[in-house]
Amino acid sequence: MGLNHKDPHLLKVIELTATLIGFPRQLGQHTGGFVITDGKLSDLCPIFHARMENRTNIEWNKDDIDALGFMKVDVLALGMLTCIRKAFDLVEKHYGKTLTLANIPQDDPKVYEMITAADTIGVFQIESRAQMSMLPRMKPTCFYDLVIEVAIVRPGPIQGDMVHPYIRRRNGEEAVDYPSDEIKSILERTLGVPLFQEQAMELAIVAAGFTPGEADLLRRTMATFKFNGMVSKFEHKLINGMTSRGYTEDYARRIFKQLEGFGSYGFPESHAASFALLVYVSCWLKFYYPEVFCAALLNSQPMGFYQPAQIVRNAREHGVKVLHPDVNLSQWDSILEPKQGNYFTVRLGFREINGIREEEMEKLVACRTQPYTAPHQICDAGVSVATMEKLANADAFRSMDLDRRRALWEVAALHDRPIQLMQGQPSESLYEPEVDLPTLRLSEHVVQDYATIGLSLKGHPLTFIRHTLDLLHIKTAKEANQTENKTVIKTAGLILIRQRPGTAKGVCFITLEDETGTTNLVVFPKLFDKYRKEIHHSKLLMVEGVVERAEVTHIIVRRIFNITKLLGDLTDIRNDKQPVLTLSRADEKAAPFIPMDKPLKSQQAEDVIHKGRNFR
């Protein structure tokens, strides 16, 4: 990489960087926090005006006001609540049914079948790759299963070694034993594994002799268990308390290790139950009204795990017809048009087009009493030529029988229109000879679609290079997911997600997408270090690996290749950096993985600086 790992300035930078590990990322205001006091708050602590109008902040830290006994209430926003409200409105408008969170049928077996199949793209909480891997193993069949599902795929339960014991016990692979009836009464609903904060507090009181106040202190310190030095205090008290009451030391230490995992965030049961309700409602809407759910989800962005490209693709795979934005047919939000097949048709809204302002689109829609027949009519409605060029680039003039190239040509001519005193006079463009514009190839349309609206309804980029991939014996995602276990294969796709969660000990999880579906890759730490450059800088990635099939199929990667240059042939003018990547919001271009229990030291500089294997 051109860096000298012995350079004293570089060593100092690495040493100073190491001191920042574990610090808060930022100190900022809570967007929905309220402090409530008996008298005037300004008599008790200093208050200042925030940047937002009619909003004030207090100058003290949340921990300080907690120590002083001030009442603090945090009000959190959830994008899924907005999505569900919009979905209910669409169902009422198009199906004539009034839905609420209370009247949706509970414990629908078909909905749980969809959840067990991990068909959960777009739904609340259980749409991540980790959740999708867990769902076929959990096989939820009732509401409380969703409560556990929400709580168990968290850093706390994972680090506390709660996940695998629970799954083994749920599947009958491991016996559930309770050392006492009192512990059984606390842990029976979670098969002997403490998953919730309430259970941790009850265990501390019942099994270790904590007072209610000490148990509450345990709960409060869970969020900062590893950083405030109180871990040893609780360890001794918990283990000594349990052993003095007849529990074995091994069992006591196992319980403590599980509770220690809450330090990376353990869910309260009430919190998990509230989330599980939204999980079920969003899954029910997705199953019975996939077009409604798709439109509502698009109209609630940005939120969730996936980009509109994956949301639209998933809806189409479920039989929903989706149409392109159009100046004569679209609104700002995505809307539903008459049914084609079992479902209403989704018409994408102007909001999906990059760089478009809602105010201008409202003018366009307000003046659309009759269909527009020429681009200048839209200009007369108050839409700027620059915005019209973005509409043309997005291929939104099809209802005028203008493809994107012809539309751009027509819009460019609007710069020559006589205005003010000269308005109504013939334009110079009228005297220009008719130009026969070359036709764009379908692959070029697809690239332009990705560049302007982040997705394409005309095709997938890999469709146009599939012949080349076949020559390299590269399997499609569909073929890879159907290949027999332990088979060595090659597959390729556009990168959707790259993640190296702290609980995975440096393992990198990658999801690739092609025209047939997605493929899940597992890259172990040493291989990640070897192919770091390819993983971080590729758009189109090819891998060779071993198929690992259980409930979910993964490819255990052995070799990685950057084949992004194959995308250069999608356009007449070769471009190796085609704008066809739609990375998930969960994608991480992470720095080198550093376990929190092994802080970086300056002498580790040689390990931190990538050796650049391609430059030997």
Coordinates of C-alpha atoms in Angstrom, one line a residue:
M1 CA 0.0 0.0 0.0
G2 CA 3.1 2.2 -0.1
L3 CA 3.2 2.7 3.7
N4 CA 6.3 2.1 5.9
H5 CA 5.1 0.2 8.9
K6 CA 8.1 1.4 10.9
D7 CA 7.5 5.1 10.2
P8 CA 7.3 6.8 13.7
H9 CA 4.5 9.1 12.5
L10 CA 2.4 6.1 11.3
L11 CA 3.1 4.3 14.6
K12 CA 1.9 7.3 16.5
V13 CA -1.3 7.5 14.5
I14 CA -2.0 3.8 15.2
E15 CA -1.3 4.2 18.9
L16 CA -3.6 7.3 19.2
T17 CA -6.3 5.5 17.2
A18 CA -6.1 2.6 19.6
T19 CA -6.9 4.8 22.5
L20 CA -10.2 5.8 20.9
I21 CA -11.5 2.2 20.8
G22 CA -14.4 1.9 23.2
F23 CA -15.1 5.6 23.4
P24 CA -18.6 6.8 22.4
R25 CA -18.9 7.5 18.7
Q26 CA -20.5 10.9 19.5
L27 CA -22.0 13.0 22.2
G28 CA -25.3 14.3 20.9
Q29 CA -28.8 15.1 21.9
H30 CA -31.5 12.4 22.1
T31 CA -33.9 13.1 19.3
G32 CA -37.0 12.1 21.4
G33 CA -36.0 12.5 25.0
F34 CA -38.1 14.2 27.6
V35 CA -37.0 15.2 31.2
I36 CA -39.9 15.7 33.6
T37 CA -39.6 17.4 37.0
D38 CA -42.1 18.5 39.7
G39 CA -41.2 22.2 39.4
K40 CA -39.6 24.3 36.7
L41 CA -36.8 22.4 35.0
S42 CA -34.9 25.6 34.4
D43 CA -34.6 26.1 38.2
L44 CA -32.8 22.8 38.5
C45 CA -30.4 22.6 35.5
P46 CA -29.3 24.9 32.6
I47 CA -31.3 24.8 29.4
F48 CA -30.3 26.0 26.0
H49 CA -32.1 26.4 22.6
A50 CA -31.5 23.7 20.1
R51 CA -31.1 24.3 16.3
M52 CA -34.6 23.1 15.6
E53 CA -37.3 25.6 16.2
N54 CA -39.2 25.3 19.5
R55 CA -36.7 22.6 20.7
T56 CA -34.5 22.9 23.8
N57 CA -31.8 20.8 25.4
I58 CA -30.5 20.5 28.9
E59 CA -26.7 20.7 29.3
W60 CA -26.3 17.8 31.6
N61 CA -25.6 14.2 30.6
K62 CA -28.3 11.6 30.8
D63 CA -26.3 9.6 33.4
D64 CA -26.0 12.7 35.6
I65 CA -29.8 13.5 35.6
D66 CA -30.4 9.8 36.3
A67 CA -28.1 10.0 39.4
L68 CA -30.0 13.0 40.6
G69 CA -33.4 11.2 40.2
F70 CA -34.9 13.2 37.4
M71 CA -37.5 11.4 35.4
K72 CA -36.4 10.8 31.8
V73 CA -38.6 9.4 29.1
D74 CA -37.2 8.3 25.7
V75 CA -39.7 8.3 22.8
L76 CA -38.3 6.3 19.9
A77 CA -39.5 6.4 16.3
L78 CA -39.9 3.3 14.2
G79 CA -40.1 3.5 10.4
M80 CA -42.1 0.3 10.3
L81 CA -45.0 2.0 12.1
T82 CA -45.1 4.6 9.3
C83 CA -45.0 1.7 6.8
I84 CA -47.8 -0.2 8.5
R85 CA -50.0 2.9 8.7
K86 CA -49.5 3.6 5.0
A87 CA -50.3 0.0 4.2
F88 CA -53.5 0.1 6.2
D89 CA -54.5 3.2 4.3
L90 CA -53.9 1.5 0.9
V91 CA -55.8 -1.6 2.0
E92 CA -58.8 0.5 2.9
K93 CA -58.6 2.5 -0.3
H94 CA -58.2 -0.4 -2.7
Y95 CA -59.7 -3.4 -0.9
G96 CA -62.3 -1.6 1.3
K97 CA -61.1 -3.2 4.5
T98 CA -60.3 -1.4 7.7
L99 CA -57.3 -2.9 9.4
T100 CA -55.7 -2.1 12.8
L101 CA -53.0 -3.6 14.8
A102 CA -55.7 -5.2 17.0
N103 CA -58.0 -6.8 14.3
I104 CA -55.4 -8.6 12.2
P105 CA -55.9 -12.4 12.6
Q106 CA -53.4 -13.9 15.0
D107 CA -51.3 -17.0 14.7
D108 CA -52.1 -17.6 11.0
P109 CA -50.3 -20.8 10.0
K110 CA -49.6 -19.6 6.4
V111 CA -47.8 -16.5 7.8
Y112 CA -45.6 -18.7 10.0
E113 CA -44.8 -20.9 7.0
M114 CA -43.6 -17.9 5.2
I115 CA -41.5 -16.8 8.2
T116 CA -40.0 -20.3 8.6
A117 CA -39.0 -20.3 4.9
A118 CA -37.1 -17.0 5.7
D119 CA -39.2 -15.2 3.1
T120 CA -38.9 -12.0 5.1
I121 CA -37.3 -9.3 2.9
G122 CA -38.7 -5.9 4.0
V123 CA -40.5 -7.0 7.2
F124 CA -39.7 -5.7 10.6
Q125 CA -36.6 -7.0 12.6
I126 CA -36.3 -10.5 11.0
E127 CA -35.1 -9.4 7.6
S128 CA -31.3 -9.4 8.2
R129 CA -29.1 -12.2 7.0
A130 CA -28.5 -13.4 10.6
Q131 CA -32.3 -13.6 11.2
M132 CA -32.9 -15.3 7.9
S133 CA -30.4 -18.0 8.9
M134 CA -32.0 -18.4 12.2
L135 CA -35.7 -18.7 11.1
P136 CA -35.5 -22.1 9.4
R137 CA -33.8 -23.4 12.6
M138 CA -36.3 -21.8 15.0
K139 CA -39.3 -22.7 12.9
P140 CA -41.6 -20.3 14.7
T141 CA -45.2 -21.4 15.0
C142 CA -46.7 -18.9 17.5
F143 CA -46.4 -15.3 18.7
Y144 CA -44.1 -16.1 21.6
D145 CA -41.7 -17.8 19.2
L146 CA -41.4 -14.4 17.5
V147 CA -40.7 -12.7 20.9
I148 CA -37.8 -15.1 21.3
E149 CA -36.6 -14.7 17.7
V150 CA -36.4 -10.9 18.2
A151 CA -34.4 -11.2 21.4
I152 CA -32.1 -14.1 20.5
V153 CA -30.4 -12.8 17.4
R154 CA -28.6 -10.0 19.3
P155 CA -25.0 -9.5 20.3
G156 CA -25.8 -10.2 24.0
P157 CA -27.3 -13.7 23.6
I158 CA -24.7 -14.6 20.9
Q159 CA -21.8 -13.7 23.0
G160 CA -23.4 -15.3 26.1
D161 CA -23.6 -18.6 24.3
M162 CA -27.4 -18.7 24.6
V163 CA -28.3 -19.3 20.9
H164 CA -27.0 -22.8 20.3
P165 CA -28.3 -24.3 23.6
Y166 CA -31.7 -22.9 23.0
I167 CA -31.9 -24.2 19.4
R168 CA -30.7 -27.7 20.5
R169 CA -33.2 -27.8 23.3
R170 CA -36.0 -26.6 21.0
N171 CA -35.2 -29.3 18.5
G172 CA -35.0 -32.0 21.1
E173 CA -31.3 -32.5 20.6
E174 CA -30.5 -31.6 24.2
A175 CA -32.3 -32.2 27.4
V176 CA -33.7 -29.3 29.4
D177 CA -32.7 -29.6 33.1
Y178 CA -33.5 -27.2 35.9
P179 CA -31.5 -27.4 39.1
S180 CA -34.4 -26.2 41.2
D181 CA -38.1 -25.5 40.9
E182 CA -37.5 -21.8 41.5
I183 CA -35.2 -21.6 38.5
K184 CA -37.6 -23.6 36.4
S185 CA -40.4 -21.1 37.1
I186 CA -38.1 -18.3 35.8
L187 CA -36.5 -20.0 32.7
E188 CA -39.1 -22.6 31.7
R189 CA -40.6 -20.4 28.9
T190 CA -37.2 -20.0 27.3
L191 CA -36.1 -23.6 27.8
G192 CA -33.6 -22.9 30.7
V193 CA -31.8 -20.1 28.8
P194 CA -32.0 -16.6 30.2
L195 CA -32.8 -14.4 27.2
F196 CA -34.5 -11.3 28.8
Q197 CA -33.4 -8.7 31.3
E198 CA -36.3 -9.5 33.5
Q199 CA -35.1 -13.1 33.8
A200 CA -31.6 -11.9 34.7
M201 CA -33.0 -9.8 37.5
E202 CA -35.2 -12.7 38.8
L203 CA -32.3 -15.1 38.7
A204 CA -30.1 -12.7 40.7
I205 CA -32.8 -12.3 43.4
V206 CA -34.0 -15.9 43.6
A207 CA -30.8 -17.9 43.0
A208 CA -28.1 -15.6 44.3
G209 CA -29.8 -13.6 47.0
F210 CA -29.6 -10.2 45.4
T211 CA -31.9 -7.5 46.8
P212 CA -34.4 -6.0 44.4
G213 CA -32.2 -2.8 44.4
E214 CA -29.1 -4.8 43.6
A215 CA -30.9 -6.6 40.8
D216 CA -32.0 -3.3 39.3
L217 CA -28.4 -2.1 39.5
L218 CA -27.5 -5.3 37.6
R219 CA -30.0 -4.4 34.9
R220 CA -28.8 -0.8 34.7
T221 CA -25.1 -1.9 34.3
M222 CA -25.8 -4.5 31.7
A223 CA -25.5 -1.9 28.9
T224 CA -22.0 -1.0 30.1
F225 CA -20.9 -4.3 31.7
K226 CA -17.5 -4.5 30.0
F227 CA -16.4 -0.9 30.4
N228 CA -17.3 0.2 33.9
G229 CA -15.3 -2.3 36.0
M230 CA -18.3 -3.7 37.8
V231 CA -18.1 -7.1 36.2
S232 CA -15.9 -8.7 38.9
K233 CA -18.2 -7.3 41.6
F234 CA -21.2 -9.0 40.2
E235 CA -19.3 -12.1 39.3
H236 CA -18.2 -12.8 42.8
K237 CA -21.6 -11.9 44.3
L238 CA -23.6 -14.0 41.8
I239 CA -21.4 -17.1 41.9
N240 CA -20.9 -17.0 45.7
G241 CA -24.7 -16.4 46.2
M242 CA -25.6 -19.4 44.0
T243 CA -23.1 -21.8 45.4
S244 CA -24.1 -20.9 48.9
R245 CA -27.7 -21.9 48.0
G246 CA -26.7 -25.3 46.7
Y247 CA -26.1 -24.7 43.0
T248 CA -22.9 -26.1 41.5
E249 CA -20.1 -23.7 40.6
D250 CA -20.1 -24.8 37.0
Y251 CA -23.8 -24.0 36.7
A252 CA -23.3 -20.6 38.4
R253 CA -20.4 -19.7 36.1
R254 CA -22.5 -20.7 33.1
I255 CA -25.3 -18.5 34.2
F256 CA -22.9 -15.6 34.8
K257 CA -21.4 -16.0 31.4
Q258 CA -24.9 -15.8 29.9
L259 CA -25.8 -12.7 31.9
E260 CA -22.5 -11.2 31.0
G261 CA -23.5 -11.4 27.4
F262 CA -26.2 -8.9 28.2
G263 CA -23.4 -6.3 28.3
S264 CA -23.7 -6.2 24.5
Y265 CA -27.4 -5.5 24.8
G266 CA -30.1 -7.8 26.2
F267 CA -33.7 -7.2 25.4
P268 CA -36.4 -6.6 28.0
E269 CA -39.2 -9.2 27.4
S270 CA -41.8 -6.4 27.1
H271 CA -39.7 -4.7 24.5
A272 CA -39.3 -7.9 22.5
A273 CA -43.1 -8.6 22.7
S274 CA -43.9 -5.1 21.3
F275 CA -41.4 -5.7 18.5
A276 CA -42.8 -9.2 17.8
L277 CA -46.3 -7.7 17.2
L278 CA -44.9 -5.4 14.5
V279 CA -43.0 -8.4 13.1
Y280 CA -46.2 -10.4 12.8
V281 CA -48.2 -7.6 11.4
S282 CA -45.6 -6.7 8.7
C283 CA -45.3 -10.4 7.8
W284 CA -49.1 -10.7 7.6
L285 CA -49.3 -7.7 5.2
K286 CA -46.5 -9.1 3.1
F287 CA -48.2 -12.5 2.8
Y288 CA -51.8 -11.3 2.0
Y289 CA -51.1 -7.9 0.4
P290 CA -47.6 -8.0 -1.1
E291 CA -48.3 -5.1 -3.5
V292 CA -49.6 -3.0 -0.7
F293 CA -46.6 -3.9 1.5
C294 CA -44.2 -3.1 -1.3
A295 CA -45.7 0.3 -2.1
A296 CA -46.0 1.2 1.6
L297 CA -42.4 0.2 2.2
L298 CA -41.1 2.2 -0.8
N299 CA -43.1 5.2 0.5
S300 CA -41.5 5.0 3.9
Q301 CA -37.9 5.0 2.8
P302 CA -35.2 5.3 4.1
M303 CA -35.6 2.5 6.6
G304 CA -34.9 -1.1 7.1
F305 CA -32.2 -3.4 5.8
Y306 CA -32.7 -3.4 2.0
Q307 CA -32.7 -0.8 -0.8
P308 CA -35.7 -0.3 -3.1
A309 CA -34.0 -2.5 -5.7
Q310 CA -34.3 -5.6 -3.5
I311 CA -37.8 -4.6 -2.2
V312 CA -39.1 -4.4 -5.8
R313 CA -37.4 -7.5 -6.9
N314 CA -38.9 -9.5 -4.1
A315 CA -42.4 -8.1 -4.8
R316 CA -42.1 -9.2 -8.5
E317 CA -41.0 -12.7 -7.4
H318 CA -44.3 -12.8 -5.5
G319 CA -46.4 -12.1 -8.6
V320 CA -46.6 -8.3 -8.2
K321 CA -46.3 -6.3 -11.4
V322 CA -44.3 -3.1 -10.9
L323 CA -44.2 -0.2 -13.5
H324 CA -41.7 2.5 -14.1
P325 CA -42.1 6.1 -13.0
D326 CA -43.9 8.2 -15.7
V327 CA -44.7 11.9 -16.0
N328 CA -48.4 11.2 -16.9
L329 CA -49.0 8.3 -14.4
S330 CA -46.9 8.7 -11.3
Q331 CA -47.4 10.6 -8.1
W332 CA -44.6 11.5 -5.7
D333 CA -45.3 8.3 -3.7
S334 CA -45.6 4.9 -5.3
I335 CA -49.3 4.2 -6.0
L336 CA -51.5 1.2 -6.9
E337 CA -53.0 0.9 -10.3
P338 CA -55.7 -1.6 -11.5
K339 CA -55.1 -5.3 -10.9
Q340 CA -53.1 -7.4 -13.3
G341 CA -53.5 -11.0 -12.0
N342 CA -54.1 -11.5 -8.3
Y343 CA -52.7 -8.1 -7.2
F344 CA -52.9 -4.5 -7.9
T345 CA -50.1 -3.0 -10.0
V346 CA -47.4 -0.9 -8.3
R347 CA -46.5 2.3 -10.1
L348 CA -43.2 3.6 -8.8
G349 CA -43.3 7.2 -7.6
F350 CA -41.1 10.2 -8.5
R351 CA -39.4 9.9 -5.1
E352 CA -37.4 7.0 -6.6
I353 CA -35.7 9.2 -9.1
N354 CA -32.4 10.6 -7.9
G355 CA -32.2 14.4 -7.4
I356 CA -35.9 15.1 -7.9
R357 CA -37.6 17.6 -5.5
E358 CA -41.1 16.9 -4.2
E359 CA -42.2 20.5 -4.6
E360 CA -41.6 20.4 -8.3
M361 CA -43.4 17.1 -8.7
E362 CA -46.4 18.5 -6.9
K363 CA -46.6 21.2 -9.5
L364 CA -46.3 18.6 -12.3
V365 CA -49.2 16.5 -10.8
A366 CA -51.4 19.6 -10.0
C367 CA -51.3 20.8 -13.6
R368 CA -51.9 17.3 -15.0
T369 CA -55.6 17.8 -15.6
Q370 CA -55.1 16.2 -19.0
P371 CA -52.2 13.9 -20.0
Y372 CA -49.1 15.8 -21.1
T373 CA -48.4 15.3 -24.8
A374 CA -45.2 17.3 -25.2
P375 CA -42.3 18.1 -22.8
H376 CA -42.8 21.9 -23.0
Q377 CA -46.2 21.5 -21.3
I378 CA -44.4 20.2 -18.2
C379 CA -42.0 23.1 -18.4
D380 CA -45.0 25.4 -18.5
A381 CA -46.3 23.8 -15.3
G382 CA -43.3 25.1 -13.4
V383 CA -40.9 22.3 -13.6
S384 CA -37.3 23.4 -14.3
V385 CA -35.4 22.2 -17.4
A386 CA -32.8 20.6 -15.1
T387 CA -35.4 18.5 -13.4
M388 CA -36.9 17.6 -16.7
E389 CA -33.5 16.3 -17.8
K390 CA -33.5 14.1 -14.7
L391 CA -37.0 12.8 -15.6
A392 CA -35.8 12.1 -19.2
N393 CA -32.6 10.3 -17.9
A394 CA -34.9 8.2 -15.7
D395 CA -36.9 7.2 -18.8
A396 CA -40.1 8.8 -17.5
F397 CA -41.5 10.0 -20.8
R398 CA -42.6 6.7 -22.2
S399 CA -46.3 7.7 -22.2
M400 CA -45.4 10.4 -24.7
D401 CA -43.8 7.7 -26.9
L402 CA -40.3 9.1 -26.1
D403 CA -37.5 6.8 -24.9
R404 CA -34.8 8.4 -22.7
R405 CA -32.5 9.4 -25.5
R406 CA -35.3 11.1 -27.6
A407 CA -36.7 12.7 -24.4
L408 CA -33.3 14.1 -23.5
W409 CA -33.1 15.5 -27.0
E410 CA -36.5 17.1 -26.8
V411 CA -35.9 18.5 -23.3
A412 CA -32.5 20.0 -24.4
A413 CA -34.4 22.0 -27.1
L414 CA -36.4 23.7 -24.4
H415 CA -33.3 25.8 -23.6
D416 CA -34.0 27.6 -27.0
R417 CA -37.6 28.4 -26.3
P418 CA -38.4 32.1 -26.6
I419 CA -39.5 33.5 -23.3
Q420 CA -41.1 36.7 -21.9
L421 CA -41.6 39.3 -24.8
M422 CA -40.5 36.8 -27.4
Q423 CA -42.8 34.0 -26.0
G424 CA -44.9 32.4 -28.8
Q425 CA -42.3 33.1 -31.5
P426 CA -41.0 30.0 -33.3
S427 CA -37.9 28.4 -31.7
E428 CA -34.7 28.0 -33.6
S429 CA -35.1 24.3 -33.0
L430 CA -38.0 24.1 -35.3
Y431 CA -35.7 24.9 -38.3
E432 CA -33.2 22.2 -37.4
P433 CA -33.2 19.1 -39.6
E434 CA -34.7 15.9 -38.0
V435 CA -32.0 13.9 -36.3
D436 CA -32.1 10.1 -36.4
L437 CA -30.8 9.3 -32.9
P438 CA -29.1 5.9 -32.5
T439 CA -31.1 3.4 -30.4
L440 CA -29.9 2.5 -27.0
R441 CA -29.2 -1.1 -26.3
L442 CA -31.3 -2.8 -23.6
S443 CA -28.2 -3.2 -21.5
E444 CA -27.5 0.5 -21.7
H445 CA -31.1 1.2 -20.6
V446 CA -30.6 -1.1 -17.6
V447 CA -27.4 0.8 -16.6
Q448 CA -29.1 4.1 -16.9
D449 CA -32.0 2.8 -14.8
Y450 CA -29.6 1.9 -12.0
A451 CA -27.9 5.3 -12.3
T452 CA -31.2 7.2 -12.0
I453 CA -33.6 5.2 -9.9
G454 CA -31.3 2.6 -8.3
L455 CA -33.1 -0.4 -10.0
S456 CA -34.2 -1.6 -13.3
L457 CA -37.5 -3.3 -14.4
K458 CA -36.0 -4.1 -17.8
G459 CA -33.5 -6.7 -16.7
H460 CA -30.5 -7.5 -14.5
P461 CA -27.0 -6.5 -15.4
L462 CA -25.7 -10.0 -15.2
T463 CA -28.2 -11.2 -17.8
F464 CA -26.1 -9.5 -20.5
I465 CA -22.8 -11.2 -19.5
R466 CA -24.2 -14.6 -18.6
H467 CA -22.7 -16.2 -21.8
T468 CA -19.2 -15.1 -20.6
L469 CA -19.9 -16.4 -17.1
D470 CA -21.1 -19.7 -18.5
L471 CA -17.8 -20.0 -20.4
L472 CA -16.0 -19.7 -17.0
H473 CA -18.3 -22.5 -15.6
I474 CA -19.8 -20.0 -13.1
K475 CA -23.1 -21.2 -11.6
T476 CA -26.1 -18.9 -11.1
A477 CA -27.3 -18.2 -7.6
K478 CA -30.2 -20.6 -8.2
E479 CA -27.9 -23.4 -9.3
A480 CA -25.5 -22.7 -6.4
N481 CA -28.3 -22.9 -3.8
Q482 CA -29.5 -26.2 -5.3
T483 CA -26.0 -27.9 -5.5
E484 CA -25.3 -30.9 -3.4
N485 CA -23.6 -30.5 0.0
K486 CA -19.8 -30.4 0.1
T487 CA -19.6 -29.7 -3.7
V488 CA -16.8 -27.3 -4.9
I489 CA -18.3 -24.7 -7.2
K490 CA -17.8 -21.2 -8.7
T491 CA -20.4 -18.5 -8.5
A492 CA -20.5 -14.8 -9.1
G493 CA -22.7 -11.8 -8.5
L494 CA -23.1 -8.1 -7.6
I495 CA -22.2 -7.4 -4.0
L496 CA -25.2 -6.6 -1.8
I497 CA -23.9 -7.0 1.7
R498 CA -20.5 -7.3 3.4
Q499 CA -20.5 -7.6 7.2
R500 CA -18.0 -8.5 9.9
P501 CA -20.0 -8.4 13.1
G502 CA -18.1 -8.2 16.3
T503 CA -19.7 -11.4 17.5
A504 CA -18.4 -13.4 14.5
K505 CA -14.7 -13.3 15.5
G506 CA -13.5 -11.7 12.3
V507 CA -15.6 -13.9 9.9
C508 CA -17.0 -11.9 7.0
F509 CA -20.5 -12.6 5.6
I510 CA -21.1 -11.5 1.9
T511 CA -24.3 -11.7 -0.1
L512 CA -24.1 -11.8 -3.9
E513 CA -27.0 -11.1 -6.3
D514 CA -27.5 -12.2 -9.9
E515 CA -30.5 -12.4 -12.2
T516 CA -31.7 -15.6 -10.5
G517 CA -31.4 -14.8 -6.8
T518 CA -28.9 -14.3 -4.0
T519 CA -26.0 -16.4 -2.6
N520 CA -24.6 -16.3 0.9
L521 CA -20.9 -16.5 1.3
V522 CA -18.8 -17.1 4.4
V523 CA -15.2 -15.8 4.4
F524 CA -13.0 -16.8 7.3
P525 CA -10.5 -14.2 8.8
K526 CA -7.3 -15.4 7.2
L527 CA -8.9 -15.5 3.8
F528 CA -10.5 -12.1 4.3
D529 CA -7.0 -10.6 5.0
K530 CA -5.7 -12.3 1.8
Y531 CA -8.5 -11.0 -0.4
R532 CA -9.3 -7.7 1.4
K533 CA -8.7 -5.7 -1.8
E534 CA -11.1 -7.8 -3.9
I535 CA -13.8 -7.7 -1.2
H536 CA -13.7 -4.0 -0.6
H537 CA -13.2 -2.8 -4.2
S538 CA -15.2 -5.2 -6.4
K539 CA -18.7 -4.6 -7.7
L540 CA -18.9 -8.0 -9.5
L541 CA -17.3 -10.7 -7.4
M542 CA -16.5 -14.3 -8.4
V543 CA -15.7 -16.9 -5.7
E544 CA -14.7 -20.5 -5.6
G545 CA -15.9 -22.5 -2.5
V546 CA -17.6 -25.4 -0.9
V547 CA -21.4 -25.7 -0.6
E548 CA -22.5 -26.0 3.0
R549 CA -26.2 -27.0 3.1
A550 CA -28.2 -27.2 6.3
E551 CA -31.5 -25.3 6.7
V552 CA -29.8 -22.5 4.8
T553 CA -27.2 -22.8 2.0
H554 CA -23.8 -21.1 2.4
I555 CA -20.7 -21.1 0.2
I556 CA -17.5 -21.5 2.3
V557 CA -15.1 -19.4 0.2
R558 CA -11.7 -20.6 -0.8
R559 CA -10.7 -18.1 -3.5
I560 CA -12.0 -14.7 -4.6
F561 CA -11.7 -12.8 -7.9
N562 CA -12.6 -9.3 -8.9
I563 CA -14.3 -9.6 -12.3
T564 CA -15.9 -6.2 -12.3
K565 CA -14.4 -5.4 -15.7
L566 CA -16.9 -7.7 -17.4
L567 CA -19.5 -5.1 -16.7
G568 CA -17.7 -2.7 -18.9
D569 CA -19.3 -4.2 -22.0
L570 CA -22.8 -3.2 -20.9
T571 CA -22.5 0.1 -22.7
D572 CA -21.0 1.1 -26.1
I573 CA -18.5 3.4 -24.5
R574 CA -16.6 1.0 -22.2
N575 CA -16.9 1.8 -18.6
D576 CA -15.5 -0.5 -15.9
K577 CA -17.2 1.5 -13.2
Q578 CA -20.9 0.9 -14.2
P579 CA -23.3 2.4 -11.6
V580 CA -25.1 -0.9 -11.1
L581 CA -24.4 -1.6 -7.4
T582 CA -27.2 -1.3 -4.9
L583 CA -25.5 -2.0 -1.6
S584 CA -27.8 -2.8 1.3
R585 CA -27.9 -0.3 4.1
A586 CA -26.4 -2.9 6.3
D587 CA -23.3 -3.1 4.1
E588 CA -20.1 -2.4 6.0
K589 CA -16.8 -1.3 4.5
A590 CA -15.2 -2.0 7.8
A591 CA -11.7 -1.3 9.0
P592 CA -9.6 -4.2 10.1
F593 CA -11.5 -6.4 12.6
I594 CA -10.2 -5.7 16.2
P595 CA -11.7 -7.7 19.0
M596 CA -12.7 -5.5 21.9
D597 CA -11.0 -7.7 24.4
K598 CA -7.7 -7.4 22.5
P599 CA -7.0 -3.6 22.2
L600 CA -4.7 -2.6 19.4
K601 CA -1.1 -1.8 20.3
S602 CA 1.5 0.2 18.3
Q603 CA 3.7 -2.8 17.8
Q604 CA 0.9 -4.5 15.9
A605 CA 1.3 -2.0 13.1
E606 CA 2.7 -4.7 10.7
D607 CA -0.5 -6.7 11.2
V608 CA -2.8 -3.7 10.7
I609 CA -1.3 -2.4 7.5
H610 CA -2.3 -4.6 4.6
K611 CA 0.8 -6.0 3.0
G612 CA -0.7 -5.7 -0.5
R613 CA -0.2 -9.2 -1.8
N614 CA -0.6 -8.1 -5.4
F615 CA 2.6 -6.0 -5.1
R616 CA 5.1 -8.7 -4.1

